[in-house]
Short mmCIF file of C-alpha atoms and ligand atoms in Angstrom, two decimals:
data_model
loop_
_atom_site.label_atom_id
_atom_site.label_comp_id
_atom_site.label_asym_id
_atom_site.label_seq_id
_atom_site.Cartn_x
_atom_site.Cartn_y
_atom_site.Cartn_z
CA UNK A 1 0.00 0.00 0.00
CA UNK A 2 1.02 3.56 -0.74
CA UNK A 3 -0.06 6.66 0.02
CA UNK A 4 0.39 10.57 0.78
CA UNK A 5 -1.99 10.13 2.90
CA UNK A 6 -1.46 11.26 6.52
CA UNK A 7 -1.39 8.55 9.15
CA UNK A 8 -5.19 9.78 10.81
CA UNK A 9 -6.55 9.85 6.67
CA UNK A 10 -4.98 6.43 5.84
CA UNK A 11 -6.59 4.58 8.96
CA UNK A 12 -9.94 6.79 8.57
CA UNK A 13 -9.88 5.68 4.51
CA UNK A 14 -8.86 1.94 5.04
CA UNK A 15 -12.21 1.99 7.24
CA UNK A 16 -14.58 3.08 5.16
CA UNK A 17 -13.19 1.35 2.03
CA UNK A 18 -13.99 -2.11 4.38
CA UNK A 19 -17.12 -1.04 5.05
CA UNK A 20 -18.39 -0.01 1.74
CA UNK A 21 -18.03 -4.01 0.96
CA UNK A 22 -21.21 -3.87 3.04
CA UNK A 23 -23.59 -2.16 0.55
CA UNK A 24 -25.19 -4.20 -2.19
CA UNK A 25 -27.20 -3.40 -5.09
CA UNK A 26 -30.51 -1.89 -4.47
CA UNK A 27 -29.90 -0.41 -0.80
CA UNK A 28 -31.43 2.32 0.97
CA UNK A 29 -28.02 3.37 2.82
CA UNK A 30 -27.66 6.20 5.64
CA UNK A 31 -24.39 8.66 5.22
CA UNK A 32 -23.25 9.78 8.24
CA UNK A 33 -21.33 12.99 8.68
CA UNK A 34 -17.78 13.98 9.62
CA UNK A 35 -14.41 13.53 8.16
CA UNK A 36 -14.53 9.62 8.21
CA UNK A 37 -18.13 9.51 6.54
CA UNK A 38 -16.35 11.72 3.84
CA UNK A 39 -13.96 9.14 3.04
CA UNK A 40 -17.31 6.71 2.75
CA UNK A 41 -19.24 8.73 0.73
CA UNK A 42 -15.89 9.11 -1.87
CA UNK A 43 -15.69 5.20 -1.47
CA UNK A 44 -19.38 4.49 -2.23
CA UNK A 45 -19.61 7.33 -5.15
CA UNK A 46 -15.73 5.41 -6.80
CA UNK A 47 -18.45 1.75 -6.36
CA UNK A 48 -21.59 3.49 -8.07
CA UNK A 49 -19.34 5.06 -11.29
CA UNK A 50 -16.81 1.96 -11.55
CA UNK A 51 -19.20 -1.21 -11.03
CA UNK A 52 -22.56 0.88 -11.51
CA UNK A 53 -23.52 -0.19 -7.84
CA UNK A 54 -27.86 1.42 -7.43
CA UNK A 55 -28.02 2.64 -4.08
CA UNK A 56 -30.33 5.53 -3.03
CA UNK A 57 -28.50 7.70 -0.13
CA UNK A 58 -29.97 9.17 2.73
CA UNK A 59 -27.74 12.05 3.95
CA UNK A 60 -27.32 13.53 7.29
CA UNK A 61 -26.37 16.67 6.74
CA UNK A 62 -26.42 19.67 3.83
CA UNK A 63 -22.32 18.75 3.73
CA UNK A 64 -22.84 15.05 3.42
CA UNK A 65 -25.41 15.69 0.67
CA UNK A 66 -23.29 18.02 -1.24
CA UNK A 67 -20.70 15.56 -1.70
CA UNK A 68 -22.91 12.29 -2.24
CA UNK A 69 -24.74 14.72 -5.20
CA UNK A 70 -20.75 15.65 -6.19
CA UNK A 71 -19.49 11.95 -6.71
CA UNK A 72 -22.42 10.39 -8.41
CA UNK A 73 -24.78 9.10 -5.21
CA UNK A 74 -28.32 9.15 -5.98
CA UNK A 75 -29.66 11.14 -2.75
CA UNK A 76 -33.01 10.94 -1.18
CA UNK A 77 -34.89 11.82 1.75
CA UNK A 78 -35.87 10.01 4.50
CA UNK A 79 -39.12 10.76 3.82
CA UNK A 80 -38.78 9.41 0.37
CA UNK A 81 -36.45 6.52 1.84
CA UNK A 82 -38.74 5.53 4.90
CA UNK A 83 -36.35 2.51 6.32
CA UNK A 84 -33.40 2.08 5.32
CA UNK A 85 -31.08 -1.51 5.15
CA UNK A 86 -28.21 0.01 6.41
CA UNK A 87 -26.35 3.62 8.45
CA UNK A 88 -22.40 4.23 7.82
CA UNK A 89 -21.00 6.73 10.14
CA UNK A 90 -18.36 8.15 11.91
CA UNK A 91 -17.92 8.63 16.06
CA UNK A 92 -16.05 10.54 18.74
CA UNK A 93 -15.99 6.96 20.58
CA UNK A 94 -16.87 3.99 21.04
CA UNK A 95 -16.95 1.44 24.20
CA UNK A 96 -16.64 -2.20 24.04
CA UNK A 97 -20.70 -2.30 23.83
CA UNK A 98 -20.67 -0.16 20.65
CA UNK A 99 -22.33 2.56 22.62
CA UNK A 100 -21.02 5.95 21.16
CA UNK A 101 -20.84 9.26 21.46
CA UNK A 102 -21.53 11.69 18.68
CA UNK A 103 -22.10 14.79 17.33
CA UNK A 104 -18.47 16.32 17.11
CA UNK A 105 -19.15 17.24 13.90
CA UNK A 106 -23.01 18.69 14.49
CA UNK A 107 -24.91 16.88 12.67
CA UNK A 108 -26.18 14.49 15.91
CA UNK A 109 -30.14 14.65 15.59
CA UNK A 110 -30.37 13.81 12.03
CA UNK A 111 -27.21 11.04 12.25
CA UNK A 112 -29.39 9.41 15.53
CA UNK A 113 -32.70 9.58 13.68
CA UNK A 114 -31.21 8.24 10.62
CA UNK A 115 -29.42 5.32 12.42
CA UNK A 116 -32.53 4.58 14.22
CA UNK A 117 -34.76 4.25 10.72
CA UNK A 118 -31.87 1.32 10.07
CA UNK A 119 -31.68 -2.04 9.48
CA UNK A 120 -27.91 -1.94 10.82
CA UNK A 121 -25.42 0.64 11.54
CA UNK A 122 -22.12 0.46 10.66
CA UNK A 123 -19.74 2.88 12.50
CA UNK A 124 -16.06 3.61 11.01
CA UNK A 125 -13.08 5.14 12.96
CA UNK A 126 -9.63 5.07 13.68
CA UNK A 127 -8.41 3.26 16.57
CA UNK A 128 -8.68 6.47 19.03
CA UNK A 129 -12.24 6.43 19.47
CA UNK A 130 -12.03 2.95 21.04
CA UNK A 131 -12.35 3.90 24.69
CA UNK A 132 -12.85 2.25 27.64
CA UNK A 133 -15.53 4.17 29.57
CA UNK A 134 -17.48 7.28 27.37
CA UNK A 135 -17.17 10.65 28.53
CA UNK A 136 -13.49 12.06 27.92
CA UNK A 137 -15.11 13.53 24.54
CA UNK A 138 -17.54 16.23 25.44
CA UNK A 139 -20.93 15.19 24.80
CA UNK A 140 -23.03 17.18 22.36
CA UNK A 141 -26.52 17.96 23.60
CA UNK A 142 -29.10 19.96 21.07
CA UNK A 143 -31.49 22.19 22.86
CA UNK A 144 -33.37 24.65 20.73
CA UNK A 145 -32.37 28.52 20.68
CA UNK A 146 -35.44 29.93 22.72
CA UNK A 147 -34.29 30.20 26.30
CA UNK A 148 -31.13 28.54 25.93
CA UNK A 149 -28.93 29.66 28.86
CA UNK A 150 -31.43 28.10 30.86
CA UNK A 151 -31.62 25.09 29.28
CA UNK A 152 -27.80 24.97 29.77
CA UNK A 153 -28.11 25.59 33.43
CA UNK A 154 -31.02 23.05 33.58
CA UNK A 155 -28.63 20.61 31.91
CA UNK A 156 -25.60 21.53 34.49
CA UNK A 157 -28.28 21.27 37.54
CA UNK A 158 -29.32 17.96 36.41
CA UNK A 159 -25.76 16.46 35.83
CA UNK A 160 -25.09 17.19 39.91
CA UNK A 161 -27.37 13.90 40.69
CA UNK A 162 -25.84 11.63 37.57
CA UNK A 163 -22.74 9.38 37.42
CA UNK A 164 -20.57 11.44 35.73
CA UNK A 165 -17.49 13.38 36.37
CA UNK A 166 -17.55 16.65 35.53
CA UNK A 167 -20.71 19.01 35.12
CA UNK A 168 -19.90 22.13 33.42
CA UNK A 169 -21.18 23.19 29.83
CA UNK A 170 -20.24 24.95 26.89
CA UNK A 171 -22.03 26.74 23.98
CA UNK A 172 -20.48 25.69 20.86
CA UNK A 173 -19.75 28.56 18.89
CA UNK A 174 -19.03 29.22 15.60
CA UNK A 175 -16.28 32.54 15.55
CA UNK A 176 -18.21 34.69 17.30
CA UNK A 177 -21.71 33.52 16.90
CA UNK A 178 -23.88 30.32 18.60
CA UNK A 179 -23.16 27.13 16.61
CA UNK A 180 -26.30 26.96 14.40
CA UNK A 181 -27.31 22.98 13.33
CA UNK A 182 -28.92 21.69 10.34
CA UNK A 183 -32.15 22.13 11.76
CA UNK A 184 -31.57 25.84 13.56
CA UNK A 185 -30.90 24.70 16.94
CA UNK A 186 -27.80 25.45 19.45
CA UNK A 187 -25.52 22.81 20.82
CA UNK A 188 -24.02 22.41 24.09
CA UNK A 189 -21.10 20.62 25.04
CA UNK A 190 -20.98 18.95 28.34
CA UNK A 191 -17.50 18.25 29.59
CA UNK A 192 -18.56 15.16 31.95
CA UNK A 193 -14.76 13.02 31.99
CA UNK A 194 -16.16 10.03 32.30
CA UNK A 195 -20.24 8.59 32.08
CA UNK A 196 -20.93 5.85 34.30
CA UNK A 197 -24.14 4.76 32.62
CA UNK A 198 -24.58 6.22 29.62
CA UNK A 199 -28.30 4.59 29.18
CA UNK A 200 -29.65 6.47 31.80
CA UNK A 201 -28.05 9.47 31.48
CA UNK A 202 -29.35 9.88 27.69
CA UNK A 203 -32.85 9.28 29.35
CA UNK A 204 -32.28 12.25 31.67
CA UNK A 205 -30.91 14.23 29.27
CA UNK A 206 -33.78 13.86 27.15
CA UNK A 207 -36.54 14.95 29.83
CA UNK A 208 -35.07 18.31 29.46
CA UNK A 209 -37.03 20.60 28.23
CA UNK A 210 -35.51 22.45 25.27
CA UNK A 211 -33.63 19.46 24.92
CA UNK A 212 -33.95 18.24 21.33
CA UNK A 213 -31.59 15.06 21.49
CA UNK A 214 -28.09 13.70 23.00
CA UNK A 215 -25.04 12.17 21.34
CA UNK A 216 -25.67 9.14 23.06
CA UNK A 217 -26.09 6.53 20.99
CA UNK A 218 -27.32 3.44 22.73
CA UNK A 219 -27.81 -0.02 21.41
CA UNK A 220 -27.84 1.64 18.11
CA UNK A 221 -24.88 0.68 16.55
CA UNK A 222 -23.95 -3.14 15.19
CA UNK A 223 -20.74 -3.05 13.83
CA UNK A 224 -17.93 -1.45 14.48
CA UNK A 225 -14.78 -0.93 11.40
CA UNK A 226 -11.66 0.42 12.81
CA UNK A 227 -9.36 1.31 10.50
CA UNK A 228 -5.73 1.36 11.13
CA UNK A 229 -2.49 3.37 9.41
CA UNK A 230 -0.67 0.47 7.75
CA UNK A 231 -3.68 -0.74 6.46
CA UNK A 232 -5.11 -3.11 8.57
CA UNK A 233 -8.86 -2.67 9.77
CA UNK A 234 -10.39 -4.58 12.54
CA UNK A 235 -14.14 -5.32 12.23
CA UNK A 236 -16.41 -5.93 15.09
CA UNK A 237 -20.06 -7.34 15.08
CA UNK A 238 -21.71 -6.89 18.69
CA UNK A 239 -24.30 -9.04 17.42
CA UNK A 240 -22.84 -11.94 16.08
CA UNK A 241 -19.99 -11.28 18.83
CA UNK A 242 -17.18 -11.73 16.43
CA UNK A 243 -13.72 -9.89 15.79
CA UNK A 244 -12.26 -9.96 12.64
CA UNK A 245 -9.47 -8.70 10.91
CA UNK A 246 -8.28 -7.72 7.32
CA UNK A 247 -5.93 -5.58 5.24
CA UNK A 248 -6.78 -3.01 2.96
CA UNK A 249 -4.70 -2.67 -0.44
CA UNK A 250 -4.89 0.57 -2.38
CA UNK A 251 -2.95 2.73 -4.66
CA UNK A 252 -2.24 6.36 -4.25
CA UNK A 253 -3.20 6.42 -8.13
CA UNK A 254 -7.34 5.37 -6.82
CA UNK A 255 -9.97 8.45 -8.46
CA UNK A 256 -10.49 9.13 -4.43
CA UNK A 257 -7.80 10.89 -4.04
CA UNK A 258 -7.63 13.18 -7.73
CA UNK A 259 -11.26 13.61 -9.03
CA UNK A 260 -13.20 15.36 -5.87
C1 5RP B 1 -20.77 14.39 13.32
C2 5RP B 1 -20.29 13.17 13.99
C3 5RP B 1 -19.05 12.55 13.44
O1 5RP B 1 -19.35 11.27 13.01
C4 5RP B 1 -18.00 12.50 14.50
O2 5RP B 1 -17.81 13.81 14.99
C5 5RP B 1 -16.69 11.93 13.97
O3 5RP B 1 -16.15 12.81 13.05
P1 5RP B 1 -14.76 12.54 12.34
O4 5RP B 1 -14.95 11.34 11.48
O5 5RP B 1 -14.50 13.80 11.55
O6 5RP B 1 -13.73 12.32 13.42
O7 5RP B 1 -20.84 12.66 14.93
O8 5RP B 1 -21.88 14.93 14.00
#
């Protein structure tokens, strides 16, 4: 394998190119959001021009449709879509359950509901999102504009009584302005160290009012692909409780990396 690739790319690439093997003809397929989902969607777009794969995507986000449009994806709606066979995204981690955290990149309410309308979701990462116990990562939380600072303190009151760590918040901004989502809402970040049980705490979370959703994703995900820099990606199936392992070949000549 060769590459310019950096390091982070090569192991973010190798996992998505292993987990496009997972889309067949005819699927309704999810596309997540973030830099990982980026090298998916160039992965699926280089399977629908080369072998003519039909797939109908389902983005989650304006920047995810963009590029599915730009490399050849056929993209729908949910609405249009309904259920879909299968989700590929990215995550800020994952524990050895597949729960996850997500939402890093925004886009957390329309990656959950899309997951959630799936057959299976398929997350891809590098090997630093593996971790042990969720929480280092600050978790995204999307209340709605109106009344915000309260919902923040509401949020920061409520964390006092949880298992978690730390209980401070932060607006996400955007330069000088409130991060604005996809669907015009705020996000705060909570900075909680570690979550002793995530389950719970999403339910909390969610009883919030101005509370739209949480990065928590629980019992969502299926598989996990982790990709790693030399080109060897792990895959693991919480279902069928297997751990496998393969390496990825490519050339630094592959359309991914010249035609977008
Ligand atoms: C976006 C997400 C992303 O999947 C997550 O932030 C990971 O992003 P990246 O692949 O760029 O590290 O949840 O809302």
């Amino acid at each position: 394998m060769s590459s310019n690739l950096s390091p982070i790319d090569t192991a973010k690439f190798v996992a998505a190119k292993r987990a496009v093997d997972f889309i067949e003809d005819g699927m309704r397929v999810g596309l997540g959001t973030g830099s990982t989902a980026a090298w998916m969607v160039r992965c699926l777009g280089e399977r629908v021009r080369e072998e003519g794969l039909k797939i109908s995507g389902v983005p989650t986000s304006t920047r995810t449709a963009e590029l599915a449009r730009q490399v050849g994806i056929k993209v729908v709606s949910l609405d249009e879509a309904r259920w879909l066979d299968v989700t590929i995204d990215g995550a800020d981690e994952f524990d050895a359950d597949l729960n996850l955290i997500k939402g890093g990149g925004g886009a957390l309410l329309q990656e959950k509901i899309v997951a959630t309308a799936s057959d299976m979701m398929i997350v891809i990462s590098d090997s630093s999102k593996q971790v042990e116990h969720l929480g280092a990562f600050p978790l995204p939380v999307e209340i709605i504009p109106f009344g915000w600072q309260t919902s923040k303190a509401l949020l920061e009151e409520t964390l006092a009584s949880l298992d978690v760590l730390g209980q401070s918040g932060t607006l996400r901004m955007n330069g000088d302005s409130p991060y604005v989502t996809d669907e015009g809402n705020h996000i705060v970040d909570l900075h909680l160290q570690r979550i002793g049980n995530p389950r719970q705490l999403s339910m909390v979370l969610n009883q919030i009012p101005g509370v739209v959703e949480n990065g928590l994703f629980i019992d969502i995900c299926d598989k996990v692909v982790i990709g790693h820099q030399g080109g060897r990606v792990e895959v693991i199936d919480i279902n069928e409780g297997t751990h496998d392992e393969g390496l990825i070949e490519f050339a630094e000549t592959d359309n991914l990396f010249t035609d977008i």
